[in-house]
Amino acid sequence: MVDHNLQNFYTRLERIERINLAGGAFEAVGTLGRSAYAALRPRRRRRMVWLRPLAIILLSFLVIKGGLHAQLGADTYNQRLNLLRAGTPVEQVGAWVLGADALTLMVSAQLRPYLR
């Protein structure tokens, strides 16, 4: 003998458990349920996700370039840049990228007391 009321009860329990596992819930009128808290949670903006890693890479490159300038000194650094400028087109691009600009000189001046 199968009790149809008991089968009905277990099927309702399974349905309720599926709803709860999916994030749903039964909310009484006038109470604060899950939907009230989910609506108050601020949405995080995910625009320009690539900007932060790019800034970190550029800042790291600038610090390394300034540290190299501070460690070698201005004369040696410029001699090596002149060697690169006289080389292949790839080396010439490297010389242009590694050229001592104002930011490099500023970082070099800040790092020089710690490296010598």
PDB file of C-alpha atoms in Angstrom:
ATOM      1  CA  MET A   1       0.000   0.000   0.000  1.00  0.00           C
ATOM      2  CA  VAL A   2       1.264   3.403  -0.999  1.00  0.00           C
ATOM      3  CA  ASP A   3       0.232   6.479   0.913  1.00  0.00           C
ATOM      4  CA  HIS A   4      -0.534   9.143  -1.692  1.00  0.00           C
ATOM      5  CA  ASN A   5      -0.443  11.923   0.907  1.00  0.00           C
ATOM      6  CA  LEU A   6       3.087  10.941   1.899  1.00  0.00           C
ATOM      7  CA  GLN A   7       4.231  10.889  -1.754  1.00  0.00           C
ATOM      8  CA  ASN A   8       2.637  14.295  -2.267  1.00  0.00           C
ATOM      9  CA  PHE A   9       4.434  15.580   0.843  1.00  0.00           C
ATOM     10  CA  TYR A  10       7.863  14.361  -0.354  1.00  0.00           C
ATOM     11  CA  THR A  11       7.385  15.813  -3.836  1.00  0.00           C
ATOM     12  CA  ARG A  12       6.535  19.189  -2.293  1.00  0.00           C
ATOM     13  CA  LEU A  13       9.651  18.962  -0.094  1.00  0.00           C
ATOM     14  CA  GLU A  14      11.813  18.198  -3.125  1.00  0.00           C
ATOM     15  CA  ARG A  15      10.335  21.178  -4.981  1.00  0.00           C
ATOM     16  CA  ILE A  16      10.993  23.475  -2.004  1.00  0.00           C
ATOM     17  CA  GLU A  17      14.586  22.238  -1.693  1.00  0.00           C
ATOM     18  CA  ARG A  18      15.199  22.826  -5.414  1.00  0.00           C
ATOM     19  CA  ILE A  19      13.865  26.376  -5.120  1.00  0.00           C
ATOM     20  CA  ASN A  20      16.015  27.067  -2.049  1.00  0.00           C
ATOM     21  CA  LEU A  21      19.144  25.666  -3.714  1.00  0.00           C
ATOM     22  CA  ALA A  22      18.507  27.880  -6.730  1.00  0.00           C
ATOM     23  CA  GLY A  23      18.426  30.952  -4.471  1.00  0.00           C
ATOM     24  CA  GLY A  24      14.674  31.332  -4.149  1.00  0.00           C
ATOM     25  CA  ALA A  25      12.713  31.449  -0.951  1.00  0.00           C
ATOM     26  CA  PHE A  26       9.214  31.899   0.297  1.00  0.00           C
ATOM     27  CA  GLU A  27       8.679  35.372   1.712  1.00  0.00           C
ATOM     28  CA  ALA A  28       5.778  36.439   3.846  1.00  0.00           C
ATOM     29  CA  VAL A  29       4.120  39.775   3.139  1.00  0.00           C
ATOM     30  CA  GLY A  30       5.608  42.560   5.258  1.00  0.00           C
ATOM     31  CA  THR A  31       8.843  40.766   6.137  1.00  0.00           C
ATOM     32  CA  LEU A  32      12.388  41.299   4.938  1.00  0.00           C
ATOM     33  CA  GLY A  33      13.423  38.343   2.822  1.00  0.00           C
ATOM     34  CA  ARG A  34      16.335  37.616   0.521  1.00  0.00           C
ATOM     35  CA  SER A  35      15.123  39.984  -2.169  1.00  0.00           C
ATOM     36  CA  ALA A  36      15.246  42.978   0.205  1.00  0.00           C
ATOM     37  CA  TYR A  37      18.926  42.419   0.938  1.00  0.00           C
ATOM     38  CA  ALA A  38      19.862  41.637  -2.643  1.00  0.00           C
ATOM     39  CA  ALA A  39      18.362  44.941  -3.797  1.00  0.00           C
ATOM     40  CA  LEU A  40      20.470  46.909  -1.284  1.00  0.00           C
ATOM     41  CA  ARG A  41      23.760  45.318  -2.356  1.00  0.00           C
ATOM     42  CA  PRO A  42      25.691  47.779  -4.535  1.00  0.00           C
ATOM     43  CA  ARG A  43      26.501  46.567  -7.999  1.00  0.00           C
ATOM     44  CA  ARG A  44      30.170  46.640  -8.817  1.00  0.00           C
ATOM     45  CA  ARG A  45      31.081  48.355 -12.057  1.00  0.00           C
ATOM     46  CA  ARG A  46      33.378  46.313 -14.243  1.00  0.00           C
ATOM     47  CA  ARG A  47      34.253  48.849 -16.912  1.00  0.00           C
ATOM     48  CA  MET A  48      37.807  49.167 -18.116  1.00  0.00           C
ATOM     49  CA  VAL A  49      39.084  46.102 -16.284  1.00  0.00           C
ATOM     50  CA  TRP A  50      42.200  46.247 -18.441  1.00  0.00           C
ATOM     51  CA  LEU A  51      43.183  49.714 -17.192  1.00  0.00           C
ATOM     52  CA  ARG A  52      44.578  48.698 -13.784  1.00  0.00           C
ATOM     53  CA  PRO A  53      46.913  45.943 -15.070  1.00  0.00           C
ATOM     54  CA  LEU A  54      48.110  48.223 -17.865  1.00  0.00           C
ATOM     55  CA  ALA A  55      48.884  50.988 -15.353  1.00  0.00           C
ATOM     56  CA  ILE A  56      50.785  48.550 -13.140  1.00  0.00           C
ATOM     57  CA  ILE A  57      52.838  47.302 -16.086  1.00  0.00           C
ATOM     58  CA  LEU A  58      53.685  50.842 -17.235  1.00  0.00           C
ATOM     59  CA  LEU A  59      54.557  51.959 -13.715  1.00  0.00           C
ATOM     60  CA  SER A  60      56.774  48.908 -13.214  1.00  0.00           C
ATOM     61  CA  PHE A  61      58.544  49.586 -16.512  1.00  0.00           C
ATOM     62  CA  LEU A  62      59.109  53.208 -15.505  1.00  0.00           C
ATOM     63  CA  VAL A  63      60.565  52.207 -12.129  1.00  0.00           C
ATOM     64  CA  ILE A  64      62.856  49.615 -13.728  1.00  0.00           C
ATOM     65  CA  LYS A  65      64.002  52.129 -16.346  1.00  0.00           C
ATOM     66  CA  GLY A  66      64.639  54.764 -13.664  1.00  0.00           C
ATOM     67  CA  GLY A  67      66.485  52.233 -11.514  1.00  0.00           C
ATOM     68  CA  LEU A  68      68.678  51.261 -14.441  1.00  0.00           C
ATOM     69  CA  HIS A  69      69.446  54.926 -15.107  1.00  0.00           C
ATOM     70  CA  ALA A  70      70.262  55.520 -11.435  1.00  0.00           C
ATOM     71  CA  GLN A  71      72.465  52.420 -11.183  1.00  0.00           C
ATOM     72  CA  LEU A  72      74.480  52.994 -14.367  1.00  0.00           C
ATOM     73  CA  GLY A  73      74.692  56.771 -14.208  1.00  0.00           C
ATOM     74  CA  ALA A  74      73.712  59.225 -16.917  1.00  0.00           C
ATOM     75  CA  ASP A  75      76.916  58.939 -18.972  1.00  0.00           C
ATOM     76  CA  THR A  76      76.990  55.143 -19.179  1.00  0.00           C
ATOM     77  CA  TYR A  77      73.239  55.001 -19.804  1.00  0.00           C
ATOM     78  CA  ASN A  78      73.536  57.440 -22.728  1.00  0.00           C
ATOM     79  CA  GLN A  79      76.528  55.533 -24.167  1.00  0.00           C
ATOM     80  CA  ARG A  80      74.505  52.329 -24.193  1.00  0.00           C
ATOM     81  CA  LEU A  81      71.547  54.123 -25.767  1.00  0.00           C
ATOM     82  CA  ASN A  82      73.850  55.412 -28.513  1.00  0.00           C
ATOM     83  CA  LEU A  83      74.984  51.829 -29.159  1.00  0.00           C
ATOM     84  CA  LEU A  84      71.342  50.796 -29.501  1.00  0.00           C
ATOM     85  CA  ARG A  85      70.590  53.716 -31.821  1.00  0.00           C
ATOM     86  CA  ALA A  86      73.359  52.538 -34.154  1.00  0.00           C
ATOM     87  CA  GLY A  87      71.995  49.001 -34.323  1.00  0.00           C
ATOM     88  CA  THR A  88      69.170  47.245 -36.146  1.00  0.00           C
ATOM     89  CA  PRO A  89      65.685  48.755 -36.434  1.00  0.00           C
ATOM     90  CA  VAL A  90      64.512  46.672 -33.467  1.00  0.00           C
ATOM     91  CA  GLU A  91      67.382  48.014 -31.369  1.00  0.00           C
ATOM     92  CA  GLN A  92      66.543  51.539 -32.493  1.00  0.00           C
ATOM     93  CA  VAL A  93      62.976  51.095 -31.249  1.00  0.00           C
ATOM     94  CA  GLY A  94      64.420  49.820 -27.966  1.00  0.00           C
ATOM     95  CA  ALA A  95      66.612  52.910 -27.741  1.00  0.00           C
ATOM     96  CA  TRP A  96      63.579  55.120 -28.321  1.00  0.00           C
ATOM     97  CA  VAL A  97      61.576  53.300 -25.617  1.00  0.00           C
ATOM     98  CA  LEU A  98      64.456  53.341 -23.136  1.00  0.00           C
ATOM     99  CA  GLY A  99      65.342  56.986 -23.778  1.00  0.00           C
ATOM    100  CA  ALA A 100      65.777  59.138 -20.700  1.00  0.00           C
ATOM    101  CA  ASP A 101      62.633  61.240 -20.475  1.00  0.00           C
ATOM    102  CA  ALA A 102      61.557  63.555 -17.641  1.00  0.00           C
ATOM    103  CA  LEU A 103      59.787  60.817 -15.650  1.00  0.00           C
ATOM    104  CA  THR A 104      62.772  58.497 -15.918  1.00  0.00           C
ATOM    105  CA  LEU A 105      65.080  61.229 -14.652  1.00  0.00           C
ATOM    106  CA  MET A 106      62.724  61.999 -11.777  1.00  0.00           C
ATOM    107  CA  VAL A 107      62.497  58.320 -10.736  1.00  0.00           C
ATOM    108  CA  SER A 108      66.259  58.013 -11.130  1.00  0.00           C
ATOM    109  CA  ALA A 109      66.831  60.993  -8.847  1.00  0.00           C
ATOM    110  CA  GLN A 110      64.543  59.433  -6.218  1.00  0.00           C
ATOM    111  CA  LEU A 111      66.222  56.007  -6.414  1.00  0.00           C
ATOM    112  CA  ARG A 112      69.846  57.165  -6.671  1.00  0.00           C
ATOM    113  CA  PRO A 113      70.451  57.532  -2.872  1.00  0.00           C
ATOM    114  CA  TYR A 114      69.264  53.958  -2.299  1.00  0.00           C
ATOM    115  CA  LEU A 115      71.298  52.346  -5.068  1.00  0.00           C
ATOM    116  CA  ARG A 116      74.721  53.899  -4.520  1.00  0.00           C
TER     117      ARG A 116
END
